[in-house]
C-alpha atoms as one frame of an Amber mdcrd trajectory, in Angstrom:
protein
 103.820 105.538  93.273 102.370 107.192  96.336  98.836 108.546  96.581  95.866
 109.065  98.888  92.539 107.683  97.696  89.535 109.341  99.286  86.452 107.283
 100.100  84.865 104.933 102.607  87.147 101.852 102.736  85.479  98.469 102.293
  86.871  94.967 102.244  86.644  92.640  99.254  83.203  91.021  99.581  82.944
  87.259  99.372  81.327  85.772  96.294  77.792  84.605  97.096  75.926  81.618
  95.777  72.277  80.731  95.527  70.341  77.792  94.127  67.168  77.876  92.074
  64.930  75.105  91.030  64.604  75.058  87.255  62.231  72.315  86.311  63.355
  69.110  87.966  66.899  70.365  88.565  68.490  72.758  91.020  70.931  75.203
  89.450  73.615  77.031  91.433  74.552  80.591  90.511  77.326  82.850  91.804
  77.198  86.620  92.203  79.259  89.428  93.712  77.749  91.651  96.369  77.576
  95.325  95.378  78.372  96.556  98.915  81.893  97.700  97.924  81.161  99.043
  94.424  81.564 102.726  95.365  84.908 101.992  97.049  86.063  99.957  94.025
  85.281 102.930  91.761  87.143 105.287  94.108  90.223 103.015  94.075  90.086
 102.693  90.266  89.827 106.476  89.851  92.621 107.140  92.357  94.998 104.744
  90.615  94.064 106.131  87.179  94.592 109.718  88.391  98.009 108.866  89.809
  98.986 106.950  86.671  98.129 109.958  84.459 100.163 112.278  86.694 103.118
 109.898  86.949 103.030 107.180  84.252 104.399 103.843  85.377 105.739 101.182
  83.020 104.085  97.879  83.824 106.445  95.218  85.129 105.196  91.717  84.255
 107.741  89.839  86.393 109.220  92.135  89.056 108.526  92.144  92.779 106.723
  94.976  94.586 106.359  96.360  98.084 102.917  97.764  98.938 102.030  99.847
 101.979  98.370 100.484 102.741  97.223 102.746 105.570  93.442 102.895 105.890
  91.559 105.681 107.664  87.945 105.142 108.741  85.159 107.555 109.682  84.808
 107.750 113.456  81.473 106.867 115.078  79.639 109.605 116.985  80.578 107.939
 120.275  84.219 109.018 119.706  83.238 112.700 119.924  82.549 114.863 122.958
  79.768 117.427 123.368  81.736 120.164 121.582  82.551 117.992 118.566  86.161
 117.241 119.478  87.544 113.707 119.522  87.523 112.392 123.095  90.911 111.686
 124.691  89.625 108.186 125.445  88.745 107.476 121.783  90.874 104.750 120.214
  93.430 105.489 117.495  93.601 102.049 115.870  90.624 100.592 114.024  90.281
  97.048 115.406  86.894  96.034 114.025  85.636  94.834 110.637  86.572  95.021
 107.852  89.618  92.807 108.300  92.980  94.121 107.106  93.439  91.227 104.662
  90.087  91.878 102.962  90.854  95.604 102.691  94.210  94.838 101.080  92.712
  92.225  98.757  90.267  94.719  97.253  92.976  97.323  96.562  95.454  94.782
  95.169  92.751  93.209  92.978  91.796  96.637  91.584  95.438  97.393  90.720
  95.703  93.993  89.016  92.442  94.529  87.142  93.633  97.887  85.830  96.980
  96.436  84.683  98.703  99.717  85.539 101.598  98.439  87.651 101.806  94.646
  87.609 100.210  91.732  85.793  99.165  89.891  88.951  99.078  90.734  92.636
 101.155  87.615  93.302 104.062  89.946  92.398 103.601  91.702  95.760 106.512
  90.332  97.789 106.091  92.646 100.786 102.776  93.973 102.113 102.072  96.273
 105.050  98.496  97.072 106.142  97.467  99.461 108.915  93.998 100.588 110.058
  93.289 103.818 111.940  90.379 106.028 112.818  90.534 109.275 110.817  91.089
 112.546 112.630  88.434 114.204 110.458  85.832 112.933 107.984  87.713 114.807
 105.270  90.576 112.284 105.567  88.857 108.908 105.172  90.352 106.584 102.596
  93.675 104.867 102.041  97.258 106.009 101.741  98.795 103.777  99.057 102.489
 103.343  98.370 103.817 100.968  95.676 107.536 100.507  95.065 109.679  97.975
  93.314 111.007  95.540  95.882 114.644  94.532  96.019 115.135  91.888  98.708
 118.312  92.180 100.726 120.185  88.933 101.208
């Protein structure tokens, strides 16, 4: 499966905790931040769209290779006066979100949808790259998933 998912890439947010006093006791509660919800929906829709176009039989035990190439919206400082990307603007995205958190969100969404594998522990080979997009029309992630056959 190979597809491009359009959207503003976000990393998997950390679960948050808070404590409240309820009577004489303090009670801890956990919650997920909603900062990445739009990106999660975009990933879900992209995987669903690709699955409808090219149905994949779920493999509950096999190994997979996943390649993720993320493209981020450039800040205004990367552009010159005429709207062109400056020659001095960087190509690689070397700031937050971290590559591992970006990958975790995508892999978790694939697992949640149960479209390809049962658990993301089946990913035996993972490649993650982060770049600045050439245009705002190309922000998102290029996703490639293949069965992985290790060479001995």
